[in-house]
PDB file of C-alpha atoms in Angstrom:
ATOM      1  CA  MET A   1      76.389  79.736 118.853  1.00  0.00           C
ATOM      2  CA  THR A   2      73.943  76.417 119.604  1.00  0.00           C
ATOM      3  CA  GLN A   3      73.082  76.068 122.312  1.00  0.00           C
ATOM      4  CA  HIS A   4      76.151  74.945 124.257  1.00  0.00           C
ATOM      5  CA  ASP A   5      77.759  77.969 124.541  1.00  0.00           C
ATOM      6  CA  PHE A   6      82.113  77.194 124.872  1.00  0.00           C
ATOM      7  CA  PRO A   7      84.170  79.369 126.359  1.00  0.00           C
ATOM      8  CA  ASP A   8      87.908  79.483 125.460  1.00  0.00           C
ATOM      9  CA  GLU A   9      88.590  79.494 129.399  1.00  0.00           C
ATOM     10  CA  LEU A  10      86.785  79.011 132.641  1.00  0.00           C
ATOM     11  CA  LEU A  11      89.769  79.243 134.877  1.00  0.00           C
ATOM     12  CA  ALA A  12      87.901  79.442 138.380  1.00  0.00           C
ATOM     13  CA  PHE A  13      88.217  75.622 140.664  1.00  0.00           C
ATOM     14  CA  ILE A  14      84.907  74.242 140.278  1.00  0.00           C
ATOM     15  CA  SER A  15      83.740  74.363 144.787  1.00  0.00           C
ATOM     16  CA  ASP A  16      82.229  71.461 146.172  1.00  0.00           C
ATOM     17  CA  SER A  17      78.316  71.599 145.777  1.00  0.00           C
ATOM     18  CA  GLU A  18      79.013  72.190 141.698  1.00  0.00           C
ATOM     19  CA  MET A  19      81.053  68.521 142.216  1.00  0.00           C
ATOM     20  CA  ALA A  20      78.010  67.356 144.265  1.00  0.00           C
ATOM     21  CA  GLU A  21      75.895  68.930 141.835  1.00  0.00           C
ATOM     22  CA  LEU A  22      77.227  67.861 138.265  1.00  0.00           C
ATOM     23  CA  GLN A  23      77.631  64.351 140.094  1.00  0.00           C
ATOM     24  CA  ASP A  24      73.551  63.882 140.923  1.00  0.00           C
ATOM     25  CA  PHE A  25      72.694  64.694 136.899  1.00  0.00           C
ATOM     26  CA  LEU A  26      75.786  62.428 135.919  1.00  0.00           C
ATOM     27  CA  ASP A  27      74.504  59.417 138.056  1.00  0.00           C
ATOM     28  CA  SER A  28      70.999  60.438 136.584  1.00  0.00           C
ATOM     29  CA  ASP A  29      68.400  58.723 134.228  1.00  0.00           C
ATOM     30  CA  THR A  30      68.242  62.577 133.047  1.00  0.00           C
ATOM     31  CA  VAL A  31      71.717  61.582 130.594  1.00  0.00           C
ATOM     32  CA  PRO A  32      72.162  58.313 128.424  1.00  0.00           C
ATOM     33  CA  ASP A  33      73.603  54.431 129.755  1.00  0.00           C
ATOM     34  CA  GLY A  34      76.203  55.339 128.703  1.00  0.00           C
ATOM     35  CA  ALA A  35      77.490  58.908 130.117  1.00  0.00           C
ATOM     36  CA  MET A  36      80.997  58.879 132.218  1.00  0.00           C
ATOM     37  CA  ILE A  37      80.251  59.503 135.627  1.00  0.00           C
ATOM     38  CA  LEU A  38      82.009  61.887 138.440  1.00  0.00           C
ATOM     39  CA  GLU A  39      84.752  58.842 138.357  1.00  0.00           C
ATOM     40  CA  SER A  40      85.206  58.027 135.019  1.00  0.00           C
ATOM     41  CA  LEU A  41      85.209  62.210 133.699  1.00  0.00           C
ATOM     42  CA  ASP A  42      87.747  62.987 136.359  1.00  0.00           C
ATOM     43  CA  GLY A  43      89.933  60.790 134.660  1.00  0.00           C
ATOM     44  CA  PHE A  44      89.000  60.979 130.820  1.00  0.00           C
ATOM     45  CA  LEU A  45      89.701  64.989 131.721  1.00  0.00           C
ATOM     46  CA  ALA A  46      93.122  64.700 133.531  1.00  0.00           C
ATOM     47  CA  ALA A  47      94.685  62.874 130.014  1.00  0.00           C
ATOM     48  CA  LEU A  48      92.692  65.806 127.428  1.00  0.00           C
ATOM     49  CA  VAL A  49      95.095  68.581 130.581  1.00  0.00           C
ATOM     50  CA  ILE A  50      98.163  66.780 130.603  1.00  0.00           C
ATOM     51  CA  GLY A  51      98.183  64.993 126.947  1.00  0.00           C
ATOM     52  CA  PRO A  52     100.260  66.296 124.102  1.00  0.00           C
ATOM     53  CA  ALA A  53      98.114  68.507 122.390  1.00  0.00           C
ATOM     54  CA  SER A  54      94.715  71.299 123.530  1.00  0.00           C
ATOM     55  CA  VAL A  55      91.658  69.050 122.340  1.00  0.00           C
ATOM     56  CA  PRO A  56      88.405  71.140 120.396  1.00  0.00           C
ATOM     57  CA  THR A  57      85.605  71.460 122.927  1.00  0.00           C
ATOM     58  CA  GLU A  58      83.317  69.861 121.070  1.00  0.00           C
ATOM     59  CA  THR A  59      85.194  67.159 120.138  1.00  0.00           C
ATOM     60  CA  TRP A  60      85.311  65.724 123.757  1.00  0.00           C
ATOM     61  CA  MET A  61      82.228  67.487 125.175  1.00  0.00           C
ATOM     62  CA  PRO A  62      79.718  64.330 123.622  1.00  0.00           C
ATOM     63  CA  LEU A  63      82.120  61.658 124.931  1.00  0.00           C
ATOM     64  CA  VAL A  64      80.945  62.831 128.498  1.00  0.00           C
ATOM     65  CA  TRP A  65      77.341  62.476 127.474  1.00  0.00           C
ATOM     66  CA  ASP A  66      78.439  59.130 125.755  1.00  0.00           C
ATOM     67  CA  MET A  67      81.891  57.500 126.514  1.00  0.00           C
ATOM     68  CA  PRO A  68      81.472  55.308 123.430  1.00  0.00           C
ATOM     69  CA  ASP A  69      80.759  57.548 120.069  1.00  0.00           C
ATOM     70  CA  GLY A  70      79.576  60.881 121.658  1.00  0.00           C
ATOM     71  CA  ARG A  71      75.766  60.190 119.635  1.00  0.00           C
ATOM     72  CA  GLU A  72      73.798  60.092 122.255  1.00  0.00           C
ATOM     73  CA  THR A  73      72.999  63.999 124.451  1.00  0.00           C
ATOM     74  CA  PRO A  74      71.186  64.112 127.980  1.00  0.00           C
ATOM     75  CA  ALA A  75      66.919  64.747 127.953  1.00  0.00           C
ATOM     76  CA  PHE A  76      68.136  68.388 129.351  1.00  0.00           C
ATOM     77  CA  GLU A  77      64.994  69.929 131.311  1.00  0.00           C
ATOM     78  CA  SER A  78      65.553  73.118 129.661  1.00  0.00           C
ATOM     79  CA  VAL A  79      68.772  74.947 127.294  1.00  0.00           C
ATOM     80  CA  ASP A  80      70.036  76.247 131.005  1.00  0.00           C
ATOM     81  CA  GLN A  81      70.621  72.918 132.088  1.00  0.00           C
ATOM     82  CA  ALA A  82      72.083  72.397 129.372  1.00  0.00           C
ATOM     83  CA  ASN A  83      74.156  75.366 129.891  1.00  0.00           C
ATOM     84  CA  ARG A  84      74.700  74.833 133.130  1.00  0.00           C
ATOM     85  CA  MET A  85      75.859  70.924 133.215  1.00  0.00           C
ATOM     86  CA  THR A  86      78.113  72.121 130.033  1.00  0.00           C
ATOM     87  CA  LYS A  87      79.534  74.670 132.593  1.00  0.00           C
ATOM     88  CA  LEU A  88      80.382  72.419 135.366  1.00  0.00           C
ATOM     89  CA  VAL A  89      82.558  70.178 133.255  1.00  0.00           C
ATOM     90  CA  LEU A  90      84.057  72.962 131.740  1.00  0.00           C
ATOM     91  CA  LYS A  91      84.885  73.695 135.119  1.00  0.00           C
ATOM     92  CA  MET A  92      86.275  70.987 136.720  1.00  0.00           C
ATOM     93  CA  LYS A  93      89.050  70.464 133.465  1.00  0.00           C
ATOM     94  CA  ASP A  94      89.438  73.987 134.403  1.00  0.00           C
ATOM     95  CA  SER A  95      90.305  73.010 137.835  1.00  0.00           C
ATOM     96  CA  LEU A  96      92.622  70.170 136.604  1.00  0.00           C
ATOM     97  CA  THR A  97      94.344  72.663 134.019  1.00  0.00           C
ATOM     98  CA  ILE A  98      94.772  75.129 137.232  1.00  0.00           C
ATOM     99  CA  PHE A  99      96.300  71.951 139.029  1.00  0.00           C
ATOM    100  CA  PHE A 100      98.597  70.822 137.042  1.00  0.00           C
ATOM    101  CA  ALA A 101      99.943  74.247 136.253  1.00  0.00           C
ATOM    102  CA  SER A 102     100.429  75.322 139.484  1.00  0.00           C
ATOM    103  CA  SER A 103     100.599  72.612 141.789  1.00  0.00           C
ATOM    104  CA  THR A 104     103.673  71.323 143.890  1.00  0.00           C
ATOM    105  CA  GLU A 105     101.473  68.010 144.692  1.00  0.00           C
ATOM    106  CA  LEU A 106     100.372  65.026 142.601  1.00  0.00           C
ATOM    107  CA  TYR A 107      97.629  65.036 141.508  1.00  0.00           C
ATOM    108  CA  CYS A 108      95.741  61.974 141.936  1.00  0.00           C
ATOM    109  CA  PRO A 109      91.979  60.442 141.470  1.00  0.00           C
ATOM    110  CA  LEU A 110      89.205  62.051 142.404  1.00  0.00           C
ATOM    111  CA  CYS A 111      88.105  58.568 144.820  1.00  0.00           C
ATOM    112  CA  MET A 112      91.828  58.532 146.570  1.00  0.00           C
ATOM    113  CA  GLU A 113      91.282  61.585 147.948  1.00  0.00           C
ATOM    114  CA  ILE A 114      88.100  59.816 149.433  1.00  0.00           C
ATOM    115  CA  GLU A 115      88.113  56.835 152.324  1.00  0.00           C
ATOM    116  CA  LEU A 116      85.744  54.178 151.379  1.00  0.00           C
ATOM    117  CA  GLU A 117      86.013  51.507 154.400  1.00  0.00           C
ATOM    118  CA  ASN A 118      85.039  48.300 150.996  1.00  0.00           C
ATOM    119  CA  GLU A 119      87.508  47.831 148.908  1.00  0.00           C
ATOM    120  CA  GLU A 120      86.033  46.498 146.187  1.00  0.00           C
ATOM    121  CA  ILE A 121      83.831  49.950 145.091  1.00  0.00           C
ATOM    122  CA  TYR A 122      87.248  51.475 145.658  1.00  0.00           C
ATOM    123  CA  ASN A 123      88.653  49.664 142.932  1.00  0.00           C
ATOM    124  CA  ASP A 124      86.061  49.467 140.474  1.00  0.00           C
ATOM    125  CA  PHE A 125      86.504  53.038 141.224  1.00  0.00           C
ATOM    126  CA  ILE A 126      89.053  52.969 140.152  1.00  0.00           C
ATOM    127  CA  LYS A 127      88.853  50.997 136.885  1.00  0.00           C
ATOM    128  CA  LEU A 128      86.121  53.913 136.165  1.00  0.00           C
ATOM    129  CA  TRP A 129      89.316  56.786 136.699  1.00  0.00           C
ATOM    130  CA  ALA A 130      91.296  54.820 134.183  1.00  0.00           C
ATOM    131  CA  THR A 131      88.401  53.723 131.800  1.00  0.00           C
ATOM    132  CA  GLY A 132      88.297  58.011 131.027  1.00  0.00           C
ATOM    133  CA  PHE A 133      92.244  57.771 131.457  1.00  0.00           C
ATOM    134  CA  MET A 134      92.124  55.502 128.014  1.00  0.00           C
ATOM    135  CA  ALA A 135      89.102  57.351 126.611  1.00  0.00           C
ATOM    136  CA  GLY A 136      91.181  60.568 127.000  1.00  0.00           C
ATOM    137  CA  ILE A 137      93.656  59.342 125.012  1.00  0.00           C
ATOM    138  CA  TYR A 138      91.660  57.241 122.251  1.00  0.00           C
ATOM    139  CA  CYS A 139      89.264  60.720 121.212  1.00  0.00           C
ATOM    140  CA  ASN A 140      92.949  62.376 120.882  1.00  0.00           C
ATOM    141  CA  LYS A 141      95.289  59.236 119.336  1.00  0.00           C
ATOM    142  CA  ASN A 142      96.865  60.091 116.474  1.00  0.00           C
ATOM    143  CA  ASN A 143      99.141  63.082 118.939  1.00  0.00           C
ATOM    144  CA  TRP A 144      99.421  60.648 121.674  1.00  0.00           C
ATOM    145  CA  LYS A 145     100.990  58.280 118.883  1.00  0.00           C
ATOM    146  CA  PRO A 146     105.476  59.637 120.580  1.00  0.00           C
ATOM    147  CA  MET A 147     104.051  58.037 123.077  1.00  0.00           C
ATOM    148  CA  LEU A 148     102.419  55.023 121.944  1.00  0.00           C
ATOM    149  CA  ASP A 149     105.775  54.355 119.720  1.00  0.00           C
ATOM    150  CA  ASN A 150     108.315  54.947 123.220  1.00  0.00           C
ATOM    151  CA  GLU A 151     108.463  51.119 123.786  1.00  0.00           C
ATOM    152  CA  ASP A 152     110.149  51.429 126.493  1.00  0.00           C
ATOM    153  CA  PHE A 153     107.605  54.484 127.610  1.00  0.00           C
ATOM    154  CA  PHE A 154     104.962  53.156 126.774  1.00  0.00           C
ATOM    155  CA  GLU A 155     105.649  50.172 128.779  1.00  0.00           C
ATOM    156  CA  GLU A 156     106.536  51.346 132.074  1.00  0.00           C
ATOM    157  CA  PHE A 157     103.954  54.350 132.421  1.00  0.00           C
ATOM    158  CA  LEU A 158     101.001  53.782 130.096  1.00  0.00           C
ATOM    159  CA  ILE A 159     100.560  50.351 129.957  1.00  0.00           C
ATOM    160  CA  PRO A 160      99.753  49.933 133.449  1.00  0.00           C
ATOM    161  CA  ILE A 161      97.028  52.336 133.354  1.00  0.00           C
ATOM    162  CA  TYR A 162      95.472  50.443 130.469  1.00  0.00           C
ATOM    163  CA  LEU A 163      95.090  47.191 132.102  1.00  0.00           C
ATOM    164  CA  LEU A 164      93.739  48.946 135.104  1.00  0.00           C
ATOM    165  CA  SER A 165      90.776  49.430 132.675  1.00  0.00           C
ATOM    166  CA  PRO A 166      88.421  46.981 130.823  1.00  0.00           C
ATOM    167  CA  PHE A 167      89.992  47.969 127.510  1.00  0.00           C
ATOM    168  CA  ALA A 168      92.011  45.041 128.730  1.00  0.00           C
ATOM    169  CA  ASN A 169      88.904  42.695 128.908  1.00  0.00           C
ATOM    170  CA  ASN A 170      91.209  39.722 126.370  1.00  0.00           C
ATOM    171  CA  THR A 171      94.531  40.127 129.088  1.00  0.00           C
ATOM    172  CA  PRO A 172      94.397  37.558 132.158  1.00  0.00           C
ATOM    173  CA  PRO A 173      93.032  39.218 135.418  1.00  0.00           C
ATOM    174  CA  LEU A 174      95.033  40.954 137.647  1.00  0.00           C
ATOM    175  CA  PRO A 175      95.803  39.461 141.139  1.00  0.00           C
ATOM    176  CA  THR A 176      94.703  41.429 143.314  1.00  0.00           C
ATOM    177  CA  LYS A 177      98.546  42.664 144.673  1.00  0.00           C
ATOM    178  CA  THR A 178      99.171  43.956 140.711  1.00  0.00           C
ATOM    179  CA  PHE A 179      96.478  45.899 140.619  1.00  0.00           C
ATOM    180  CA  ASN A 180      96.660  47.325 144.240  1.00  0.00           C
ATOM    181  CA  LEU A 181     100.401  48.426 143.266  1.00  0.00           C
ATOM    182  CA  ILE A 182      99.253  49.509 139.471  1.00  0.00           C
ATOM    183  CA  ARG A 183      96.536  51.649 142.045  1.00  0.00           C
ATOM    184  CA  ASP A 184      98.769  52.543 144.487  1.00  0.00           C
ATOM    185  CA  LEU A 185     101.624  54.292 141.746  1.00  0.00           C
ATOM    186  CA  ILE A 186      98.747  56.245 139.422  1.00  0.00           C
ATOM    187  CA  PRO A 187      99.986  59.240 140.645  1.00  0.00           C
ATOM    188  CA  GLU A 188     102.973  58.995 139.437  1.00  0.00           C
ATOM    189  CA  TYR A 189     102.383  57.349 136.340  1.00  0.00           C
ATOM    190  CA  VAL A 190     100.344  60.118 135.403  1.00  0.00           C
ATOM    191  CA  ASN A 191     103.440  62.557 136.331  1.00  0.00           C
ATOM    192  CA  GLU A 192     105.571  60.662 134.001  1.00  0.00           C
ATOM    193  CA  ILE A 193     103.045  61.407 131.185  1.00  0.00           C
ATOM    194  CA  ARG A 194     102.531  64.938 132.272  1.00  0.00           C
ATOM    195  CA  LYS A 195     106.288  65.524 131.942  1.00  0.00           C
ATOM    196  CA  PHE A 196     106.962  63.597 128.754  1.00  0.00           C
ATOM    197  CA  TRP A 197     104.128  66.142 126.961  1.00  0.00           C
ATOM    198  CA  LEU A 198     105.017  69.282 129.484  1.00  0.00           C
ATOM    199  CA  PRO A 199     107.411  70.599 125.904  1.00  0.00           C
ATOM    200  CA  ARG A 200     104.710  70.275 123.809  1.00  0.00           C
ATOM    201  CA  ARG A 201     102.517  71.690 125.366  1.00  0.00           C
ATOM    202  CA  GLN A 202     104.357  74.948 126.109  1.00  0.00           C
ATOM    203  CA  GLN A 203     105.361  74.396 123.273  1.00  0.00           C
ATOM    204  CA  GLU A 204     101.220  75.466 121.533  1.00  0.00           C
ATOM    205  CA  MET A 205     100.970  78.658 124.098  1.00  0.00           C
ATOM    206  CA  ALA A 206     103.817  80.254 123.325  1.00  0.00           C
ATOM    207  CA  ARG A 207     101.947  79.057 119.249  1.00  0.00           C
ATOM    208  CA  GLU A 208      98.977  80.661 120.664  1.00  0.00           C
ATOM    209  CA  LYS A 209     100.550  83.857 121.530  1.00  0.00           C
ATOM    210  CA  GLY A 210     102.267  84.330 118.772  1.00  0.00           C
ATOM    211  CA  VAL A 211     106.030  83.412 120.867  1.00  0.00           C
ATOM    212  CA  VAL A 212     108.528  81.793 118.861  1.00  0.00           C
ATOM    213  CA  ILE A 213     110.561  79.506 120.874  1.00  0.00           C
ATOM    214  CA  ALA A 214     114.619  79.958 119.940  1.00  0.00           C
ATOM    215  CA  ASN A 215     115.236  76.041 119.239  1.00  0.00           C
ATOM    216  CA  GLU A 216     111.915  76.167 116.627  1.00  0.00           C
ATOM    217  CA  ALA A 217     112.989  79.986 115.245  1.00  0.00           C
ATOM    218  CA  ASP A 218     116.224  77.949 113.087  1.00  0.00           C
ATOM    219  CA  ARG A 219     114.102  75.564 111.951  1.00  0.00           C
ATOM    220  CA  ILE A 220     111.702  77.611 110.649  1.00  0.00           C
ATOM    221  CA  GLY A 221     112.815  79.950 107.174  1.00  0.00           C
ATOM    222  CA  ARG A 222     112.443  82.666 107.082  1.00  0.00           C
ATOM    223  CA  ASN A 223     110.137  82.520 103.773  1.00  0.00           C
ATOM    224  CA  GLU A 224     107.282  80.035 106.032  1.00  0.00           C
ATOM    225  CA  PRO A 225     104.234  80.388 107.016  1.00  0.00           C
ATOM    226  CA  CYS A 226     104.916  81.895 110.731  1.00  0.00           C
ATOM    227  CA  PRO A 227     104.128  79.141 112.966  1.00  0.00           C
ATOM    228  CA  CYS A 228     101.109  81.526 115.334  1.00  0.00           C
ATOM    229  CA  GLY A 229      99.227  80.503 112.731  1.00  0.00           C
ATOM    230  CA  SER A 230      99.240  84.614 111.313  1.00  0.00           C
ATOM    231  CA  GLY A 231      98.608  83.588 107.458  1.00  0.00           C
ATOM    232  CA  LYS A 232     102.257  85.683 107.283  1.00  0.00           C
ATOM    233  CA  LYS A 233     104.957  84.693 106.265  1.00  0.00           C
ATOM    234  CA  PHE A 234     107.187  83.731 109.395  1.00  0.00           C
ATOM    235  CA  LYS A 235     110.173  87.188 108.433  1.00  0.00           C
ATOM    236  CA  LYS A 236     106.734  89.923 108.369  1.00  0.00           C
ATOM    237  CA  CYS A 237     105.644  88.097 111.324  1.00  0.00           C
ATOM    238  CA  CYS A 238     106.860  86.752 114.915  1.00  0.00           C
ATOM    239  CA  GLY A 239     110.346  86.776 112.668  1.00  0.00           C
ATOM    240  CA  LYS A 240     111.572  89.992 112.382  1.00  0.00           C
TER     241      LYS A 240
END
């Protein structure tokens, strides 16, 4: 185990004080210039949580500290501080996991939950959120391919978020009215993307628990490896 201990599940809501602590750290000189700030981290984690498949923590965590390529790390004062900040990032992700699993309300970016008098700053935060969301897709892009290949869905729900981010710097700037319209529709876009992937995520969770979904059982040969990952043949494991 490295100095960062990555538990599989923390499943506890991050408190306001913990969120402020994490925000202060991400805004400090301790982190590399390419580190996410709270708004981009919010978008990044949302994409990870609602996406098509779980991404190992060791794959995505380095991008939090250095979004371009994950090579640089913060100049932590101690192992305790490294573990503390890592734990807060994981708690923020777990909070989103709980929200998407249990809430009947639509998710919205953190910056939409606070009052900002300056619309320019507000839109800058939205761009940061969209940047993080797209980074969450890119770090798992092979699994996102079915959505990227679904032209109608891609254009209706994913392209608008992409256009809010700097990744679209080769396209003409959006008119203010169009930008604001897309911005205000982010909760609906995220909800539709989540619904697109929900059956796949539910199947993934079922496999992790050793449960075979009925329509999958029809496609699995009795002598094929069991999808639960036990290493046994399906007929000697979940197919009994």
